[in-house]
Amino acid sequence: IGIGTLVLLANAVLLSLYSFSCHSCRHLCGGNLDSFAKAPGRYRAWKVVSLLNEHHMLYAWISLIWVALTDLYVRLVAMGIISDLRII
C-alpha cells in the first residue's frame, strides 16, 4: 500500500461525504412520504443524512481542498519529482 493509495481513498471518502450530506439526498431518502411511520428505514436514513447536512458547507470546503492536494500529489508523482512511499 502506498501513500498515494491512502490519498486517493481519502479523496473518495471526502467526496462521498460531501455528496451524501447534500440537501437533495435528504429528499431522496425521505421524500414522497406522508408519514415516516410507514417507512421506518427511510426515516432512519433521513435522520442520518439530516445530521450530515448540518455541516454540508464544511464538507464542501474540506473535499475541495483535498481534491486540489490529491491532484498536486498525483501530478508530482507522475512527473517524478517525488516518489510514492510504500507503507506495506
PDB file of C-alpha atoms in Angstrom:
ATOM      1  CA  ILE A   1       0.000   0.000   0.000  1.00  0.00           C
ATOM      2  CA  GLY A   2       1.385   3.362  -0.952  1.00  0.00           C
ATOM      3  CA  ILE A   3       0.702   6.833   0.358  1.00  0.00           C
ATOM      4  CA  GLY A   4      -0.963   7.564  -2.982  1.00  0.00           C
ATOM      5  CA  THR A   5      -3.494   4.809  -2.329  1.00  0.00           C
ATOM      6  CA  LEU A   6      -4.407   6.359   1.009  1.00  0.00           C
ATOM      7  CA  VAL A   7      -4.564   9.852  -0.508  1.00  0.00           C
ATOM      8  CA  LEU A   8      -6.937   8.662  -3.252  1.00  0.00           C
ATOM      9  CA  LEU A   9      -9.025   6.679  -0.752  1.00  0.00           C
ATOM     10  CA  ALA A  10      -9.402   9.747   1.474  1.00  0.00           C
ATOM     11  CA  ASN A  11     -10.350  11.728  -1.634  1.00  0.00           C
ATOM     12  CA  ALA A  12     -13.153   9.285  -2.456  1.00  0.00           C
ATOM     13  CA  VAL A  13     -14.386   9.221   1.153  1.00  0.00           C
ATOM     14  CA  LEU A  14     -14.486  13.013   1.426  1.00  0.00           C
ATOM     15  CA  LEU A  15     -16.283  13.423  -1.888  1.00  0.00           C
ATOM     16  CA  SER A  16     -18.809  10.763  -0.828  1.00  0.00           C
ATOM     17  CA  LEU A  17     -19.343  12.512   2.496  1.00  0.00           C
ATOM     18  CA  TYR A  18     -19.972  15.763   0.638  1.00  0.00           C
ATOM     19  CA  SER A  19     -22.414  14.068  -1.751  1.00  0.00           C
ATOM     20  CA  PHE A  20     -24.344  12.217   0.953  1.00  0.00           C
ATOM     21  CA  SER A  21     -24.669  15.351   3.094  1.00  0.00           C
ATOM     22  CA  CYS A  22     -26.417  17.182   0.270  1.00  0.00           C
ATOM     23  CA  HIS A  23     -29.887  18.608   0.806  1.00  0.00           C
ATOM     24  CA  SER A  24     -31.200  16.749  -2.230  1.00  0.00           C
ATOM     25  CA  CYS A  25     -30.065  13.445  -0.697  1.00  0.00           C
ATOM     26  CA  ARG A  26     -32.460  14.159   2.188  1.00  0.00           C
ATOM     27  CA  HIS A  27     -35.279  14.340  -0.338  1.00  0.00           C
ATOM     28  CA  LEU A  28     -34.181  11.062  -1.917  1.00  0.00           C
ATOM     29  CA  CYS A  29     -34.293   9.353   1.484  1.00  0.00           C
ATOM     30  CA  GLY A  30     -37.449  10.899   2.910  1.00  0.00           C
ATOM     31  CA  GLY A  31     -39.358  12.444   0.025  1.00  0.00           C
ATOM     32  CA  ASN A  32     -42.841  11.492  -1.166  1.00  0.00           C
ATOM     33  CA  LEU A  33     -43.938  10.205   2.233  1.00  0.00           C
ATOM     34  CA  ASP A  34     -46.990  11.405   4.089  1.00  0.00           C
ATOM     35  CA  SER A  35     -45.804   9.741   7.298  1.00  0.00           C
ATOM     36  CA  PHE A  36     -42.453   8.324   8.342  1.00  0.00           C
ATOM     37  CA  ALA A  37     -44.324   5.701  10.365  1.00  0.00           C
ATOM     38  CA  LYS A  38     -44.982   3.842   7.116  1.00  0.00           C
ATOM     39  CA  ALA A  39     -41.263   3.618   6.301  1.00  0.00           C
ATOM     40  CA  PRO A  40     -39.046   3.430   9.412  1.00  0.00           C
ATOM     41  CA  GLY A  41     -35.954   2.515   7.378  1.00  0.00           C
ATOM     42  CA  ARG A  42     -36.288   5.607   5.245  1.00  0.00           C
ATOM     43  CA  TYR A  43     -36.799   7.683   8.385  1.00  0.00           C
ATOM     44  CA  ARG A  44     -33.512   6.406   9.862  1.00  0.00           C
ATOM     45  CA  ALA A  45     -31.713   7.165   6.593  1.00  0.00           C
ATOM     46  CA  TRP A  46     -33.294  10.631   6.512  1.00  0.00           C
ATOM     47  CA  LYS A  47     -32.132  11.317  10.086  1.00  0.00           C
ATOM     48  CA  VAL A  48     -28.542  10.309   9.272  1.00  0.00           C
ATOM     49  CA  VAL A  49     -28.469  12.444   6.140  1.00  0.00           C
ATOM     50  CA  SER A  50     -30.025  15.330   8.078  1.00  0.00           C
ATOM     51  CA  LEU A  51     -27.202  15.131  10.637  1.00  0.00           C
ATOM     52  CA  LEU A  52     -24.637  15.160   7.846  1.00  0.00           C
ATOM     53  CA  ASN A  53     -26.452  18.064   6.176  1.00  0.00           C
ATOM     54  CA  GLU A  54     -25.748  20.341   9.148  1.00  0.00           C
ATOM     55  CA  HIS A  55     -22.070  20.517   8.133  1.00  0.00           C
ATOM     56  CA  HIS A  56     -22.502  20.339   4.359  1.00  0.00           C
ATOM     57  CA  MET A  57     -20.515  23.530   3.667  1.00  0.00           C
ATOM     58  CA  LEU A  58     -17.630  22.333   5.846  1.00  0.00           C
ATOM     59  CA  TYR A  59     -17.536  19.062   3.911  1.00  0.00           C
ATOM     60  CA  ALA A  60     -17.607  21.044   0.678  1.00  0.00           C
ATOM     61  CA  TRP A  61     -14.535  23.073   1.606  1.00  0.00           C
ATOM     62  CA  ILE A  62     -12.617  20.115   3.018  1.00  0.00           C
ATOM     63  CA  SER A  63     -13.295  17.987  -0.062  1.00  0.00           C
ATOM     64  CA  LEU A  64     -12.438  20.877  -2.409  1.00  0.00           C
ATOM     65  CA  ILE A  65      -9.074  21.454  -0.732  1.00  0.00           C
ATOM     66  CA  TRP A  66      -8.370  17.704  -0.563  1.00  0.00           C
ATOM     67  CA  VAL A  67      -9.123  17.290  -4.281  1.00  0.00           C
ATOM     68  CA  ALA A  68      -6.596  20.027  -5.059  1.00  0.00           C
ATOM     69  CA  LEU A  69      -3.955  18.433  -2.818  1.00  0.00           C
ATOM     70  CA  THR A  70      -4.652  14.991  -4.305  1.00  0.00           C
ATOM     71  CA  ASP A  71      -4.265  16.400  -7.802  1.00  0.00           C
ATOM     72  CA  LEU A  72      -0.974  18.012  -6.811  1.00  0.00           C
ATOM     73  CA  TYR A  73       0.302  14.796  -5.223  1.00  0.00           C
ATOM     74  CA  VAL A  74      -0.584  12.681  -8.267  1.00  0.00           C
ATOM     75  CA  ARG A  75       0.998  15.242 -10.608  1.00  0.00           C
ATOM     76  CA  LEU A  76       4.219  15.374  -8.605  1.00  0.00           C
ATOM     77  CA  VAL A  77       4.456  11.573  -8.534  1.00  0.00           C
ATOM     78  CA  ALA A  78       3.719  11.341 -12.271  1.00  0.00           C
ATOM     79  CA  MET A  79       6.397  13.919 -13.055  1.00  0.00           C
ATOM     80  CA  GLY A  80       8.942  12.024 -10.945  1.00  0.00           C
ATOM     81  CA  ILE A  81       9.537  14.931  -8.566  1.00  0.00           C
ATOM     82  CA  ILE A  82       8.542  12.805  -5.581  1.00  0.00           C
ATOM     83  CA  SER A  83       8.129   9.073  -5.241  1.00  0.00           C
ATOM     84  CA  ASP A  84       5.127   7.275  -3.801  1.00  0.00           C
ATOM     85  CA  LEU A  85       6.229   5.943  -0.445  1.00  0.00           C
ATOM     86  CA  ARG A  86       5.208   2.389   0.401  1.00  0.00           C
ATOM     87  CA  ILE A  87       3.782   1.529   3.807  1.00  0.00           C
ATOM     88  CA  ILE A  88       3.399  -2.194   3.274  1.00  0.00           C
TER      89      ILE A  88
END
